[in-house]
Short mmCIF file of C-alpha atoms and ligand atoms in Angstrom, two decimals:
data_model
loop_
_atom_site.label_atom_id
_atom_site.label_comp_id
_atom_site.label_asym_id
_atom_site.label_seq_id
_atom_site.Cartn_x
_atom_site.Cartn_y
_atom_site.Cartn_z
CA MET A 64 123.23 176.43 50.35
CA ASP A 65 126.27 175.68 48.00
CA PHE A 66 126.61 172.44 50.16
CA PHE A 67 123.11 171.41 49.78
CA ILE A 68 123.17 171.74 46.27
CA PHE A 69 126.41 169.70 46.05
CA PHE A 70 125.01 167.19 48.32
CA THR A 71 122.09 166.72 46.02
CA ILE A 72 124.06 166.22 42.98
CA PHE A 73 126.29 163.85 44.85
CA SER A 74 123.28 161.87 46.14
CA SER A 75 121.86 161.61 42.41
CA VAL A 76 125.15 160.50 41.13
CA PHE A 77 125.49 157.94 43.79
CA LEU A 78 121.95 156.79 43.10
CA LEU A 79 122.52 156.62 39.37
CA THR A 80 125.75 154.74 39.67
CA LYS A 81 124.08 152.31 42.23
CA ALA A 82 121.36 151.66 39.70
CA HIS A 83 123.48 150.96 36.85
CA GLU A 84 125.58 148.40 38.85
CA PRO A 85 124.46 145.19 37.78
CA ASN A 86 124.58 142.83 40.67
CA ASN A 87 123.55 139.45 42.06
CA THR A 88 122.29 140.51 45.40
CA SER A 89 118.75 140.66 44.65
CA TYR A 90 117.71 136.82 43.93
CA GLY A 91 118.93 133.62 45.26
CA ARG A 92 121.38 131.77 43.28
CA VAL A 93 124.33 133.33 41.49
CA TYR A 94 125.16 132.39 37.93
CA PRO A 95 128.26 133.63 36.95
CA GLY A 96 128.61 135.08 33.64
CA ILE A 97 124.78 134.63 33.01
CA ARG A 98 123.16 138.07 32.79
CA TYR A 99 120.83 139.89 30.52
CA PRO A 100 119.75 139.28 27.95
CA PHE A 101 120.20 135.63 28.78
CA ARG A 102 118.43 133.96 31.74
CA ILE A 103 118.34 130.57 33.14
CA GLN A 104 114.98 129.16 32.26
CA ASP A 105 112.66 128.15 35.29
CA GLU A 106 115.05 129.47 37.78
CA GLN A 107 115.31 133.16 36.81
CA PRO A 108 112.08 135.51 36.59
CA HIS A 109 110.96 135.64 32.82
CA HIS A 110 111.49 139.50 32.90
CA SER A 111 115.21 138.96 33.87
CA GLY A 112 115.90 137.85 30.14
CA HIS A 113 114.87 138.34 26.53
CA PRO A 114 112.60 135.96 24.75
CA GLY A 115 114.77 133.46 23.04
CA PHE A 116 117.84 133.68 25.29
CA GLU A 117 116.52 131.04 27.74
CA LEU A 118 119.48 128.68 28.88
CA PHE A 119 119.03 125.69 31.04
CA PHE A 120 121.51 123.29 32.88
CA ARG A 121 121.95 119.63 32.46
CA GLN A 122 124.87 117.66 33.99
CA ASN A 123 126.67 120.61 34.73
CA LYS A 124 126.48 122.16 31.48
CA THR A 125 124.75 125.14 30.23
CA TYR A 126 122.33 124.72 27.30
CA ILE A 127 120.39 126.55 24.81
CA HIS A 128 117.68 124.90 22.60
CA PHE A 129 117.14 125.70 19.16
CA PRO A 130 113.69 124.89 17.62
CA THR A 131 114.85 123.48 14.38
CA TYR A 132 118.18 121.54 15.59
CA GLY A 133 117.90 120.97 19.40
CA ASP A 134 120.24 121.66 22.35
CA LEU A 135 123.64 123.29 22.13
CA ILE A 136 126.06 123.76 24.74
CA VAL A 137 126.98 127.29 25.68
CA LYS A 138 130.73 127.46 25.59
CA THR A 139 131.13 131.24 26.08
CA ILE A 140 129.05 134.40 26.18
CA SER A 141 130.68 137.74 25.10
CA TYR A 142 128.59 140.48 26.01
CA ASP A 143 130.50 143.49 24.76
CA THR A 144 131.19 141.87 21.22
CA ARG A 145 127.74 140.12 21.40
CA LYS A 146 129.18 136.78 20.88
CA LEU A 147 127.75 133.43 21.69
CA ASN A 148 130.10 130.50 21.28
CA LEU A 149 128.45 127.19 21.28
CA ILE A 150 129.41 123.52 21.22
CA ASP A 151 127.49 120.90 19.41
CA PRO A 152 127.34 117.83 21.91
CA LYS A 153 126.62 115.60 19.11
CA ASN A 154 129.97 116.52 17.56
CA CYS A 155 128.86 117.22 14.23
CA VAL A 156 128.77 121.02 13.11
CA PRO A 157 127.90 120.44 9.62
CA ASP A 158 124.56 118.91 10.57
CA VAL A 159 124.03 122.11 12.97
CA PHE A 160 124.63 124.02 9.97
CA LEU A 161 122.46 122.19 7.64
CA ASN A 162 119.45 122.08 9.90
CA LEU A 163 119.57 125.38 11.95
CA ASN A 164 117.10 127.90 11.03
CA LEU A 165 117.81 131.03 12.77
CA SER A 166 114.81 133.12 11.31
CA LEU A 167 112.86 132.56 14.55
CA THR A 168 115.49 133.17 16.98
CA PRO A 169 117.24 136.38 17.85
CA PHE A 170 120.53 135.10 16.66
CA SER A 171 122.48 135.19 13.33
CA TYR A 172 125.73 133.89 12.55
CA TYR A 173 128.63 136.01 13.75
CA TYR A 174 130.39 135.29 10.52
CA VAL A 175 129.86 136.27 6.54
CA LEU A 176 127.81 133.69 5.25
CA LYS A 177 128.09 131.85 1.83
CA GLU A 178 125.89 129.60 0.27
CA TYR A 179 126.83 125.83 -0.07
CA THR A 180 125.08 122.84 -1.20
CA TYR A 181 124.64 119.45 0.64
CA ILE A 182 124.54 116.53 -1.44
CA ASN A 183 124.08 112.89 -0.56
CA CYS A 184 125.96 110.45 -2.59
CA SER A 185 125.77 106.65 -2.87
CA SER A 186 129.28 106.26 -3.79
CA HIS A 187 132.50 108.04 -2.81
CA LEU A 188 133.29 111.05 -5.02
CA SER A 189 136.80 111.88 -6.26
CA THR A 190 139.27 112.76 -3.82
CA SER A 191 138.93 116.24 -4.73
CA PHE A 192 135.91 116.28 -2.37
CA VAL A 193 135.94 115.61 1.32
CA GLN A 194 133.05 113.73 2.73
CA VAL A 195 131.56 115.02 6.02
CA PRO A 196 132.13 111.97 8.02
CA CYS A 197 129.47 112.65 10.83
CA LEU A 198 126.66 112.97 8.15
CA SER A 199 127.98 109.83 6.07
CA GLY A 200 127.45 106.29 6.52
CA LEU A 201 128.77 103.13 4.83
CA ASN A 202 126.27 103.49 1.96
CA HIS A 203 125.93 107.14 1.77
CA HIS A 204 128.31 110.01 1.76
CA VAL A 205 127.57 113.59 2.35
CA TYR A 206 129.50 116.48 0.91
CA ILE A 207 129.16 120.12 1.13
CA VAL A 208 129.90 121.76 -2.25
CA GLU A 209 129.95 125.06 -3.76
CA THR A 210 126.34 125.97 -5.32
CA SER A 211 128.05 126.24 -8.60
CA ILE A 212 129.11 122.54 -8.78
CA SER A 213 126.24 120.45 -10.28
CA PRO A 214 126.16 117.10 -8.24
CA PRO A 215 127.12 114.09 -10.03
CA ILE A 216 124.43 111.39 -10.95
CA SER A 217 125.13 109.30 -8.04
CA CYS A 218 124.25 112.23 -5.78
CA ASN A 219 120.99 113.30 -4.43
CA PHE A 220 120.61 117.11 -3.82
CA VAL A 221 120.03 117.79 -0.02
CA LYS A 222 119.75 121.52 0.56
CA THR A 223 121.49 124.73 -0.52
CA VAL A 224 122.10 126.72 2.79
CA ALA A 225 123.93 129.93 3.71
CA ILE A 226 126.48 128.85 6.29
CA PRO A 227 129.72 130.25 7.67
CA PHE A 228 132.26 127.52 6.57
CA SER A 229 132.29 124.37 4.49
CA TYR A 230 133.66 121.27 5.84
CA SER A 231 137.36 120.77 6.20
CA PRO A 232 138.91 118.13 8.40
CA TYR A 233 141.64 120.75 9.39
CA LEU A 234 138.98 123.27 10.80
CA SER A 235 136.75 120.90 12.52
CA ASP A 236 135.77 120.63 15.95
CA ASN A 237 132.73 120.39 17.96
CA SER A 238 132.44 124.29 18.07
CA PHE A 239 134.18 125.56 14.82
CA GLY A 240 131.63 128.00 12.92
CA LEU A 241 129.05 127.87 15.97
CA SER A 242 129.42 131.42 16.94
CA PHE A 243 126.29 133.48 17.03
CA THR A 244 125.66 137.14 17.61
CA TRP A 245 122.30 138.65 18.59
CA ASN A 246 120.49 142.26 17.80
CA LEU A 247 118.12 143.56 20.38
CA THR A 248 115.82 146.16 19.17
CA GLY A 249 114.27 148.71 21.22
CA GLU A 250 115.63 150.59 24.42
CA CYS A 251 118.19 147.94 24.83
CA ASP A 252 119.69 147.99 21.52
CA ASP A 253 123.63 148.25 21.83
CA ALA A 254 123.98 146.36 25.23
CA GLY A 255 125.62 149.51 26.82
CA ILE A 256 125.04 150.94 30.08
CA GLY A 257 121.43 151.73 29.39
CA CYS A 258 120.96 148.03 28.70
CA GLN A 259 122.48 147.21 31.69
CA SER A 260 120.26 149.27 33.96
CA GLU A 261 117.45 147.83 32.34
CA THR A 262 118.89 144.63 33.00
CA LEU A 263 119.06 145.49 36.62
CA LEU A 264 115.62 146.92 36.69
CA HIS A 265 114.33 143.72 35.39
CA ASN A 266 116.52 141.58 37.31
CA LYS A 267 115.74 142.87 40.37
CA GLY A 268 112.16 143.31 39.96
CA LEU A 269 110.00 146.25 41.28
CA PHE A 270 111.11 145.09 44.79
CA GLY A 271 114.55 144.92 44.54
CA VAL A 272 115.05 148.15 42.81
CA ALA A 273 112.46 149.67 45.10
CA ASN A 274 114.57 148.49 48.03
CA ASP A 275 117.72 149.78 46.93
CA LYS A 276 116.14 153.38 45.77
CA VAL A 277 114.01 153.41 48.76
CA ILE A 278 116.91 153.04 51.20
CA GLY A 279 118.85 155.39 49.05
CA LEU A 280 116.15 158.14 49.05
CA ILE A 281 115.73 157.54 52.94
CA ALA A 282 119.15 157.89 53.65
CA PHE A 283 119.11 161.13 51.29
CA ILE A 284 116.20 162.58 52.95
CA PHE A 285 117.38 161.77 56.40
CA LEU A 286 120.71 163.53 55.55
CA ALA A 287 119.02 166.26 53.67
CA VAL A 288 116.66 166.90 56.86
CA THR A 289 119.55 166.53 59.28
CA LEU A 290 121.64 169.09 57.14
CA PHE A 291 118.65 171.21 57.21
CA TYR A 292 118.12 171.29 61.10
CA ALA A 293 122.11 171.46 61.39
CA LYS A 294 121.89 174.64 59.31
CA MET A 295 119.01 175.90 61.38
CA ALA A 296 120.84 175.13 64.46
CA LEU A 297 123.96 176.69 63.19
CA HIS A 298 121.96 179.76 62.22
CA LYS A 299 120.44 179.84 65.71
CA VAL A 300 124.08 179.79 67.15
CA PHE A 301 125.22 182.61 65.02
CA ASP A 302 122.11 184.70 65.90
CA LEU A 303 122.79 183.84 69.79
CA VAL A 304 126.44 184.98 69.19
CA LYS A 305 125.29 188.06 67.19
CA GLU A 306 122.91 188.91 69.94
CA LYS A 307 125.43 188.56 72.67
CA GLU A 308 127.80 190.49 70.48
CA LYS A 309 125.43 193.33 70.61
CA LEU A 310 125.04 192.88 74.42
CA GLY A 311 128.64 193.01 74.73
CA GLU A 312 128.83 196.05 72.63
CA ILE A 313 126.42 197.73 74.78
CA LYS A 314 128.23 196.58 77.87
CA VAL A 315 131.50 197.82 76.46
CA GLY A 316 129.82 201.07 75.52
CA LYS A 317 128.58 201.49 78.98
CA VAL A 318 132.02 200.83 80.39
CA LEU A 319 133.33 203.33 77.79
CA GLY A 320 130.74 205.76 78.67
CA GLU A 321 131.53 205.26 82.32
CA TYR A 322 135.26 205.59 81.59
CA GLU A 323 134.76 208.73 79.55
CA ALA A 324 132.82 209.91 82.32
CA LEU A 325 135.94 209.62 84.31
CA ASN A 326 138.29 210.16 81.57
CA PRO A 327 140.61 213.15 82.86
CA ALA A 328 140.32 214.80 79.36
CA THR A 329 136.65 215.47 79.65
CA VAL A 330 136.62 216.22 83.08
CA SER A 331 136.59 220.28 83.23
CA LYS A 332 139.10 222.26 84.73
CA SER A 333 137.02 223.45 87.49
CA ASP A 334 136.36 219.75 88.39
CA ILE A 335 139.96 219.34 88.47
CA LYS A 336 140.45 222.15 90.64
CA VAL A 337 138.04 220.77 92.63
CA LEU A 338 139.68 217.64 92.75
CA ILE A 339 142.92 219.07 93.59
CA HIS A 340 141.50 221.17 96.37
C1 NAG B 646 128.15 138.42 43.40
O1 NAG B 646 128.86 137.55 42.62
C2 NAG B 646 130.45 137.65 42.82
C3 NAG B 646 131.05 136.68 41.86
O2 NAG B 646 129.93 136.13 40.97
C4 NAG B 646 130.49 136.98 44.02
O3 NAG B 646 132.03 137.22 44.31
C5 NAG B 646 129.79 137.94 45.15
O4 NAG B 646 130.10 137.55 46.35
C6 NAG B 646 128.53 137.96 44.83
N1 NAG B 646 127.92 138.94 45.74
C7 NAG B 646 126.87 138.52 46.79
C8 NAG B 646 126.37 139.58 47.58
O5 NAG B 646 126.24 137.44 46.49
C1 NAG B 647 128.68 118.41 38.69
O1 NAG B 647 129.81 119.22 39.23
C2 NAG B 647 129.86 118.69 40.70
C3 NAG B 647 130.76 119.69 41.45
O2 NAG B 647 132.08 119.98 40.44
C4 NAG B 647 130.27 117.40 40.83
O3 NAG B 647 130.24 116.97 41.99
C5 NAG B 647 129.08 116.43 40.21
O4 NAG B 647 129.59 115.22 40.13
C6 NAG B 647 128.87 116.84 38.48
N1 NAG B 647 127.84 116.17 38.02
C7 NAG B 647 127.66 115.98 36.89
C8 NAG B 647 126.30 115.17 36.44
O5 NAG B 647 128.80 116.02 36.14
C1 NAG B 648 113.28 129.19 8.34
O1 NAG B 648 112.06 129.14 8.84
C2 NAG B 648 111.34 130.38 8.22
C3 NAG B 648 110.06 130.12 9.03
O2 NAG B 648 109.60 129.18 9.71
C4 NAG B 648 111.26 129.96 6.87
O3 NAG B 648 110.26 130.77 6.09
C5 NAG B 648 112.60 129.81 5.97
O4 NAG B 648 112.26 129.37 4.76
C6 NAG B 648 113.26 128.65 6.87
N1 NAG B 648 114.72 128.80 6.27
C7 NAG B 648 115.32 127.73 5.85
C8 NAG B 648 116.69 128.01 5.27
O5 NAG B 648 114.85 126.73 5.84
C1 NAG B 649 121.62 110.50 2.97
O1 NAG B 649 121.07 109.47 2.33
C2 NAG B 649 121.04 108.36 3.33
C3 NAG B 649 120.25 107.18 2.38
O2 NAG B 649 119.93 107.51 1.37
C4 NAG B 649 119.95 108.74 4.61
O3 NAG B 649 119.82 107.77 5.42
C5 NAG B 649 120.69 109.96 5.15
O4 NAG B 649 119.81 110.46 6.28
C6 NAG B 649 121.02 111.10 4.22
N1 NAG B 649 121.65 112.13 4.73
C7 NAG B 649 121.17 113.35 4.62
C8 NAG B 649 122.09 114.48 5.52
O5 NAG B 649 120.46 113.52 3.78
C1 NAG B 650 120.12 144.72 13.65
O1 NAG B 650 118.85 145.77 13.89
C2 NAG B 650 118.86 146.71 13.09
C3 NAG B 650 117.65 147.33 13.28
O2 NAG B 650 116.79 146.89 13.88
C4 NAG B 650 119.17 146.19 11.63
O3 NAG B 650 119.31 147.38 10.82
C5 NAG B 650 120.44 145.50 11.70
O4 NAG B 650 120.37 145.02 10.25
C6 NAG B 650 120.35 144.17 12.51
N1 NAG B 650 121.56 143.45 12.28
C7 NAG B 650 121.53 142.12 12.32
C8 NAG B 650 122.99 141.45 12.49
O5 NAG B 650 120.65 141.68 12.27
C1 NAG B 651 128.12 140.64 39.07
C2 NAG B 651 128.69 141.92 40.10
O1 NAG B 651 128.75 142.98 39.47
N1 NAG B 651 128.87 141.53 41.21
C3 NAG B 651 129.32 142.73 42.24
C4 NAG B 651 128.37 142.63 43.34
O2 NAG B 651 129.10 143.61 44.41
C5 NAG B 651 130.06 143.05 44.92
C6 NAG B 651 130.41 144.15 46.12
O3 NAG B 651 129.72 145.34 46.05
C7 NAG B 651 131.03 143.24 43.64
O4 NAG B 651 132.23 142.81 44.49
C8 NAG B 651 130.89 141.93 42.84
O5 NAG B 651 131.78 142.29 41.76
#
């Protein structure tokens, strides 16, 4: 029975580890690096991702759509740190900062935010202000300034927004500051193992999991039954051996009896005499 218990535990562990292992065998195409909560819109089932994490492909690039801004290119996704790094295809991160409203998305900026004011000026400001080139034109100059600064008369107030960074020509490329994190509530909160198992459950759908589990279960039952019968057979063999042993004992006993019957020690002296005579 000990082995049976061990086997049951072993099988359970096997089934569990199998269930936790996220894999790509269940549905057609493989998208390296894309897994729950993200999914490829239109190509992966709805339940394989979380709402708001839909990605799509266009010209060999992976995009994510933000309702208040538009499409941004996915640079990297780090699942353990829950960090989504994006690239602005229009190459104007300050414009993303200005227009992106994350309140209806599952994302928030990865960085600590600070409020800044965007101002739109008809003339250049002093050199202590650096205009944002991608938002400025020949006749208008956009600056991102501290909220404490009251804009000069030549400037229009655009908006005050909480953003990770102000504009700096030295810290500016098409992705600087475009890092987001996400927060999933509910059972899949910390992107841990539990989350992955849910991923798998969702990814594979009922069929995939059913197949895997059913195969595991069938294998388990088969082995258990085999083991049971093997044990029964073994018992039978043992019983047979025991029976044979008993038989053997009887035979030996008989022989012994016969021997004893012939043993000189037990033979009476008169008999000896008879024998001698
Ligand atoms: C799963 O994906 C990995 C890497 O993305 C690939 O090497 C492997 O062959 C895939 N497995 C199957 C069964 O498709
Ligand atoms: C996408 O990538 C494939 C292979 O890397 C290449 O052959 C194809 O031209 C690319 N398409 C576009 C639109 O860049
Ligand atoms: C973002 O959108 C929400 C809901 O639409 C709105 O209440 C909020 O004021 C917006 N935030 C900004 C900074 O525009
Ligand atoms: C700044 O003003 C110009 C013209 O006054 C306008 O075309 C432009 O869209 C404005 N920019 C911003 C970021 O508000
Ligand atoms: C994540 O969610 C938890 C609980 O729902 C909340 O307390 C926390 O502030 C959220 N964090 C972020 C970054 O949204
Ligand atoms: C994404 C993932 O975990 N893929 C694994 C699927 O299974 C094969 C073989 O079992 C592994 O090599 C992959 O890494």
